[in-house]
CSV table of N, CA, C and O in Angstrom, one decimal:
chain,number,residue,atom,x,y,z
A,1,UNK,N,-53.2,34.5,-19.3
A,1,UNK,CA,-53.6,35.7,-18.5
A,1,UNK,C,-52.5,36.7,-18.5
A,1,UNK,O,-51.4,36.4,-18.5
A,2,UNK,N,-52.9,38.0,-18.6
A,2,UNK,CA,-52.0,39.1,-18.7
A,2,UNK,C,-51.7,39.6,-17.3
A,2,UNK,O,-50.8,40.5,-17.1
A,3,UNK,N,-52.4,39.2,-16.2
A,3,UNK,CA,-52.2,39.8,-14.9
A,3,UNK,C,-53.4,40.5,-14.4
A,3,UNK,O,-54.5,40.2,-14.8
A,4,UNK,N,-53.2,41.4,-13.5
A,4,UNK,CA,-54.3,42.1,-12.9
A,4,UNK,C,-53.9,43.6,-12.9
A,4,UNK,O,-52.8,44.0,-13.0
A,5,UNK,N,-54.9,44.4,-12.7
A,5,UNK,CA,-54.7,45.9,-12.6
A,5,UNK,C,-55.7,46.5,-11.6
A,5,UNK,O,-56.8,46.0,-11.4
A,6,UNK,N,-55.2,47.5,-10.9
A,6,UNK,CA,-56.0,48.3,-10.0
A,6,UNK,C,-55.9,49.8,-10.4
A,6,UNK,O,-54.7,50.2,-10.6
A,7,UNK,N,-57.0,50.4,-10.6
A,7,UNK,CA,-57.0,51.9,-11.0
A,7,UNK,C,-57.5,52.7,-9.8
A,7,UNK,O,-58.6,52.5,-9.4
A,8,UNK,N,-56.7,53.6,-9.3
A,8,UNK,CA,-57.1,54.6,-8.3
A,8,UNK,C,-57.3,55.9,-9.0
A,8,UNK,O,-56.3,56.5,-9.4
A,9,UNK,N,-58.5,56.4,-9.0
A,9,UNK,CA,-58.8,57.7,-9.7
A,9,UNK,C,-59.3,58.8,-8.8
A,9,UNK,O,-60.0,58.5,-7.8
A,10,UNK,N,-58.9,60.0,-9.1
A,10,UNK,CA,-59.4,61.2,-8.5
A,10,UNK,C,-60.2,61.8,-9.7
A,10,UNK,O,-59.7,62.3,-10.7
A,11,UNK,N,-61.5,61.9,-9.5
A,11,UNK,CA,-62.4,62.4,-10.5
A,11,UNK,C,-63.2,63.6,-10.0
A,11,UNK,O,-63.7,63.7,-8.9
A,12,UNK,N,-63.2,64.6,-10.9
A,12,UNK,CA,-63.9,65.9,-10.6
A,12,UNK,C,-64.7,66.3,-11.8
A,12,UNK,O,-64.2,66.3,-12.9
A,13,UNK,N,-66.0,66.5,-11.6
A,13,UNK,CA,-66.9,66.9,-12.7
A,13,UNK,C,-66.9,66.0,-13.8
A,13,UNK,O,-66.9,66.4,-15.0
A,14,UNK,N,-66.7,64.7,-13.5
A,14,UNK,CA,-66.8,63.6,-14.6
A,14,UNK,C,-65.5,63.5,-15.3
A,14,UNK,O,-65.4,62.7,-16.3
A,15,UNK,N,-64.4,64.1,-14.9
A,15,UNK,CA,-63.1,64.1,-15.6
A,15,UNK,C,-62.1,63.5,-14.7
A,15,UNK,O,-62.0,63.9,-13.5
A,16,UNK,N,-61.3,62.5,-15.2
A,16,UNK,CA,-60.2,61.9,-14.4
A,16,UNK,C,-59.1,63.0,-14.2
A,16,UNK,O,-58.4,63.3,-15.1
A,17,UNK,N,-59.0,63.5,-13.0
A,17,UNK,CA,-58.0,64.5,-12.7
A,17,UNK,C,-56.6,63.9,-12.5
A,17,UNK,O,-55.6,64.4,-12.9
A,18,UNK,N,-56.6,62.7,-11.8
A,18,UNK,CA,-55.3,62.0,-11.6
A,18,UNK,C,-55.7,60.5,-11.5
A,18,UNK,O,-56.8,60.1,-11.2
A,19,UNK,N,-54.7,59.7,-11.8
A,19,UNK,CA,-54.9,58.2,-11.8
A,19,UNK,C,-53.6,57.6,-11.5
A,19,UNK,O,-52.6,58.0,-12.0
A,20,UNK,N,-53.7,56.5,-10.6
A,20,UNK,CA,-52.5,55.7,-10.3
A,20,UNK,C,-53.0,54.3,-10.7
A,20,UNK,O,-54.0,53.8,-10.3
A,21,UNK,N,-52.2,53.7,-11.5
A,21,UNK,CA,-52.4,52.3,-12.0
A,21,UNK,C,-51.4,51.4,-11.4
A,21,UNK,O,-50.2,51.6,-11.5
A,22,UNK,N,-51.9,50.3,-10.7
A,22,UNK,CA,-51.0,49.3,-10.2
A,22,UNK,C,-51.3,48.0,-10.9
A,22,UNK,O,-52.5,47.6,-11.1
A,23,UNK,N,-50.3,47.3,-11.3
A,23,UNK,CA,-50.4,46.0,-12.0
A,23,UNK,C,-49.3,45.0,-11.7
A,23,UNK,O,-48.2,45.5,-11.4
A,24,UNK,N,-49.6,43.8,-11.9
A,24,UNK,CA,-48.6,42.7,-11.7
A,24,UNK,C,-48.3,42.1,-13.1
A,24,UNK,O,-47.8,41.0,-13.2
A,25,UNK,N,-48.6,42.9,-14.1
A,25,UNK,CA,-48.4,42.4,-15.5
A,25,UNK,C,-46.9,42.3,-15.8
A,25,UNK,O,-46.1,43.0,-15.2
A,26,UNK,N,-46.5,41.4,-16.7
A,26,UNK,CA,-45.1,41.3,-17.1
A,26,UNK,C,-44.7,42.5,-17.9
A,26,UNK,O,-43.5,42.7,-18.2
A,27,UNK,N,-45.6,43.3,-18.4
A,27,UNK,CA,-45.3,44.5,-19.2
A,27,UNK,C,-45.0,45.6,-18.2
A,27,UNK,O,-45.9,46.2,-17.6
A,28,UNK,N,-43.7,46.0,-18.1
A,28,UNK,CA,-43.3,47.0,-17.1
A,28,UNK,C,-43.9,48.4,-17.4
A,28,UNK,O,-44.1,49.2,-16.4
A,29,UNK,N,-44.3,48.7,-18.6
A,29,UNK,CA,-44.8,50.1,-18.9
A,29,UNK,C,-46.3,50.2,-18.7
A,29,UNK,O,-46.9,51.3,-18.9
A,30,UNK,N,-47.0,49.1,-18.4
A,30,UNK,CA,-48.5,49.1,-18.4
A,30,UNK,C,-49.1,50.2,-17.5
A,30,UNK,O,-50.0,50.9,-17.8
A,31,UNK,N,-48.6,50.2,-16.3
A,31,UNK,CA,-49.1,51.1,-15.3
A,31,UNK,C,-49.0,52.6,-15.7
A,31,UNK,O,-49.9,53.4,-15.6
A,32,UNK,N,-47.8,53.0,-16.1
A,32,UNK,CA,-47.6,54.4,-16.5
A,32,UNK,C,-48.4,54.7,-17.8
A,32,UNK,O,-48.8,55.8,-18.0
A,33,UNK,N,-48.5,53.7,-18.7
A,33,UNK,CA,-49.2,53.9,-19.9
A,33,UNK,C,-50.7,54.1,-19.7
A,33,UNK,O,-51.3,55.0,-20.2
A,34,UNK,N,-51.3,53.4,-18.7
A,34,UNK,CA,-52.7,53.6,-18.3
A,34,UNK,C,-52.9,54.9,-17.7
A,34,UNK,O,-53.8,55.7,-18.0
A,35,UNK,N,-51.9,55.3,-16.8
A,35,UNK,CA,-52.0,56.6,-16.1
A,35,UNK,C,-52.0,57.8,-17.1
A,35,UNK,O,-52.8,58.7,-17.1
A,36,UNK,N,-51.0,57.7,-18.1
A,36,UNK,CA,-50.9,58.8,-19.1
A,36,UNK,C,-52.2,58.8,-20.0
A,36,UNK,O,-52.6,59.9,-20.3
A,37,UNK,N,-52.7,57.7,-20.3
A,37,UNK,CA,-53.8,57.6,-21.3
A,37,UNK,C,-55.1,58.1,-20.7
A,37,UNK,O,-55.9,58.8,-21.3
A,38,UNK,N,-55.4,57.7,-19.4
A,38,UNK,CA,-56.7,58.0,-18.8
A,38,UNK,C,-56.8,59.3,-18.1
A,38,UNK,O,-57.8,59.9,-18.0
A,39,UNK,N,-55.6,59.9,-17.7
A,39,UNK,CA,-55.7,61.2,-17.0
A,39,UNK,C,-56.1,62.2,-18.0
A,39,UNK,O,-55.6,62.3,-19.1
A,40,UNK,N,-57.2,63.0,-17.6
A,40,UNK,CA,-57.7,64.0,-18.4
A,40,UNK,C,-58.9,63.6,-19.2
A,40,UNK,O,-59.6,64.4,-19.8
A,41,UNK,N,-59.2,62.3,-19.2
A,41,UNK,CA,-60.4,61.8,-20.0
A,41,UNK,C,-61.6,61.8,-19.1
A,41,UNK,O,-61.6,61.8,-17.9
A,42,UNK,N,-62.8,61.9,-19.8
A,42,UNK,CA,-64.0,61.8,-19.1
A,42,UNK,C,-64.2,60.4,-18.6
A,42,UNK,O,-63.7,59.4,-19.2
A,43,UNK,N,-64.8,60.2,-17.4
A,43,UNK,CA,-65.0,58.9,-16.8
A,43,UNK,C,-66.3,58.4,-17.4
A,43,UNK,O,-67.4,58.5,-16.8
A,44,UNK,N,-66.2,57.8,-18.6
A,44,UNK,CA,-67.3,57.2,-19.3
A,44,UNK,C,-66.9,56.0,-20.0
A,44,UNK,O,-65.7,55.9,-20.3
A,45,UNK,N,-67.8,55.1,-20.3
A,45,UNK,CA,-67.4,53.8,-21.0
A,45,UNK,C,-66.8,54.2,-22.3
A,45,UNK,O,-65.7,53.6,-22.7
A,46,UNK,N,-67.4,55.1,-23.1
A,46,UNK,CA,-66.9,55.4,-24.4
A,46,UNK,C,-65.5,56.0,-24.4
A,46,UNK,O,-64.6,55.6,-25.1
A,47,UNK,N,-65.3,56.9,-23.5
A,47,UNK,CA,-63.9,57.6,-23.4
A,47,UNK,C,-62.9,56.6,-22.9
A,47,UNK,O,-61.8,56.6,-23.5
A,48,UNK,N,-63.2,55.8,-22.0
A,48,UNK,CA,-62.2,54.8,-21.5
A,48,UNK,C,-61.9,53.7,-22.5
A,48,UNK,O,-60.8,53.3,-22.7
A,49,UNK,N,-63.0,53.3,-23.2
A,49,UNK,CA,-62.8,52.3,-24.3
A,49,UNK,C,-61.9,52.9,-25.4
A,49,UNK,O,-61.0,52.2,-25.9
A,50,UNK,N,-62.0,54.1,-25.8
A,50,UNK,CA,-61.2,54.8,-26.8
A,50,UNK,C,-59.7,54.8,-26.3
A,50,UNK,O,-58.8,54.5,-27.0
A,51,UNK,N,-59.5,55.1,-25.0
A,51,UNK,CA,-58.2,55.1,-24.4
A,51,UNK,C,-57.6,53.7,-24.4
A,51,UNK,O,-56.4,53.5,-24.7
A,52,UNK,N,-58.4,52.7,-24.2
A,52,UNK,CA,-57.9,51.3,-24.2
A,52,UNK,C,-57.4,50.9,-25.5
A,52,UNK,O,-56.4,50.2,-25.6
A,53,UNK,N,-58.0,51.3,-26.6
A,53,UNK,CA,-57.6,50.9,-27.9
A,53,UNK,C,-56.2,51.7,-28.2
A,53,UNK,O,-55.4,51.1,-28.9
A,54,UNK,N,-56.1,52.8,-27.7
A,54,UNK,CA,-54.8,53.5,-27.8
A,54,UNK,C,-53.7,52.8,-27.1
A,54,UNK,O,-52.6,52.6,-27.6
A,55,UNK,N,-54.0,52.3,-25.9
A,55,UNK,CA,-53.1,51.5,-25.1
A,55,UNK,C,-52.7,50.2,-25.8
A,55,UNK,O,-51.6,49.8,-25.9
A,56,UNK,N,-53.7,49.6,-26.4
A,56,UNK,CA,-53.6,48.3,-27.1
A,56,UNK,C,-52.6,48.5,-28.2
A,56,UNK,O,-51.8,47.6,-28.5
A,57,UNK,N,-52.7,49.6,-28.9
A,57,UNK,CA,-51.8,49.8,-30.1
A,57,UNK,C,-50.3,49.8,-29.6
A,57,UNK,O,-49.4,49.2,-30.2
A,58,UNK,N,-50.1,50.5,-28.5
A,58,UNK,CA,-48.7,50.6,-28.0
A,58,UNK,C,-48.3,49.2,-27.5
A,58,UNK,O,-47.1,48.7,-27.8
A,59,UNK,N,-49.1,48.5,-26.8
A,59,UNK,CA,-48.8,47.2,-26.2
A,59,UNK,C,-48.5,46.2,-27.3
A,59,UNK,O,-47.7,45.2,-27.2
A,60,UNK,N,-49.2,46.3,-28.5
A,60,UNK,CA,-49.1,45.3,-29.6
A,60,UNK,C,-47.7,45.4,-30.2
A,60,UNK,O,-47.2,44.5,-30.9
A,61,UNK,N,-46.9,46.5,-29.9
A,61,UNK,CA,-45.6,46.6,-30.4
A,61,UNK,C,-44.6,45.8,-29.6
A,61,UNK,O,-43.5,45.5,-30.1
A,62,UNK,N,-44.9,45.4,-28.4
A,62,UNK,CA,-44.1,44.6,-27.6
A,62,UNK,C,-44.5,43.1,-27.7
A,62,UNK,O,-45.4,42.7,-28.4
A,63,UNK,N,-43.8,42.3,-26.9
A,63,UNK,CA,-44.1,40.8,-27.0
A,63,UNK,C,-44.3,40.2,-25.6
A,63,UNK,O,-44.4,39.0,-25.4
A,64,UNK,N,-44.5,41.1,-24.6
A,64,UNK,CA,-44.7,40.6,-23.2
A,64,UNK,C,-46.1,40.4,-22.8
A,64,UNK,O,-46.4,39.7,-21.8
A,65,UNK,N,-47.0,41.0,-23.6
A,65,UNK,CA,-48.4,41.0,-23.2
A,65,UNK,C,-49.3,40.8,-24.5
A,65,UNK,O,-49.0,41.4,-25.5
A,66,UNK,N,-50.3,40.0,-24.4
A,66,UNK,CA,-51.3,39.8,-25.4
A,66,UNK,C,-52.2,41.0,-25.4
A,66,UNK,O,-53.1,41.1,-24.6
A,67,UNK,N,-52.0,42.0,-26.3
A,67,UNK,CA,-52.7,43.3,-26.3
A,67,UNK,C,-54.2,43.0,-26.5
A,67,UNK,O,-55.0,43.7,-25.9
A,68,UNK,N,-54.6,42.1,-27.4
A,68,UNK,CA,-56.0,41.9,-27.7
A,68,UNK,C,-56.7,41.3,-26.5
A,68,UNK,O,-57.8,41.7,-26.1
A,69,UNK,N,-56.1,40.4,-25.8
A,69,UNK,CA,-56.7,39.8,-24.6
A,69,UNK,C,-56.8,40.9,-23.5
A,69,UNK,O,-57.9,41.0,-22.8
A,70,UNK,N,-55.8,41.7,-23.3
A,70,UNK,CA,-55.8,42.8,-22.3
A,70,UNK,C,-57.0,43.7,-22.6
A,70,UNK,O,-57.8,44.0,-21.8
A,71,UNK,N,-57.1,44.1,-23.9
A,71,UNK,CA,-58.2,45.1,-24.3
A,71,UNK,C,-59.6,44.4,-24.1
A,71,UNK,O,-60.5,45.1,-23.6
A,72,UNK,N,-59.7,43.2,-24.5
A,72,UNK,CA,-61.0,42.5,-24.3
A,72,UNK,C,-61.4,42.4,-22.9
A,72,UNK,O,-62.6,42.7,-22.5
A,73,UNK,N,-60.5,42.1,-22.0
A,73,UNK,CA,-60.7,42.0,-20.6
A,73,UNK,C,-61.1,43.3,-20.0
A,73,UNK,O,-62.0,43.4,-19.2
A,74,UNK,N,-60.4,44.3,-20.3
A,74,UNK,CA,-60.6,45.7,-19.8
A,74,UNK,C,-62.0,46.2,-20.3
A,74,UNK,O,-62.7,46.8,-19.5
A,75,UNK,N,-62.3,46.1,-21.5
A,75,UNK,CA,-63.6,46.5,-22.1
A,75,UNK,C,-64.7,45.8,-21.4
A,75,UNK,O,-65.7,46.4,-21.0
A,76,UNK,N,-64.5,44.5,-21.2
A,76,UNK,CA,-65.6,43.7,-20.5
A,76,UNK,C,-65.7,44.3,-19.0
A,76,UNK,O,-66.9,44.4,-18.5
A,77,UNK,N,-64.7,44.6,-18.4
A,77,UNK,CA,-64.7,45.1,-17.0
A,77,UNK,C,-65.4,46.4,-17.0
A,77,UNK,O,-66.3,46.7,-16.1
A,78,UNK,N,-65.1,47.3,-17.9
A,78,UNK,CA,-65.7,48.6,-18.0
A,78,UNK,C,-67.2,48.5,-18.3
A,78,UNK,O,-68.0,49.3,-17.7
A,79,UNK,N,-67.6,47.5,-19.1
A,79,UNK,CA,-69.0,47.3,-19.3
A,79,UNK,C,-69.8,46.9,-18.1
A,79,UNK,O,-70.9,47.2,-17.9
A,80,UNK,N,-69.1,46.2,-17.2
A,80,UNK,CA,-69.7,45.8,-15.9
A,80,UNK,C,-69.9,47.0,-15.0
A,80,UNK,O,-70.9,47.0,-14.2
A,81,UNK,N,-69.0,47.9,-15.0
A,81,UNK,CA,-69.1,49.0,-14.0
A,81,UNK,C,-69.8,50.3,-14.6
A,81,UNK,O,-70.1,51.1,-13.8
A,82,UNK,N,-70.0,50.3,-15.9
A,82,UNK,CA,-70.7,51.5,-16.4
A,82,UNK,C,-72.1,51.1,-16.9
A,82,UNK,O,-72.3,50.5,-17.8
């Protein structure tokens, strides 16, 4: 398991205006990476999925987190809520 994540978003007209990501992951940059990636994106399954694959590429360069497992879990979660 890679940990957990909580996303607090301010959304206006379908666009994420601001986002704060809280996580207990062993990867110290995950929260800021999610914030940077999702801020300014449309709040849609497709847009967030694209952002996740961008995050996954960065995470795969490290060794603290299984980037594939993280991406699969987050995509599955987004499918549940969209």
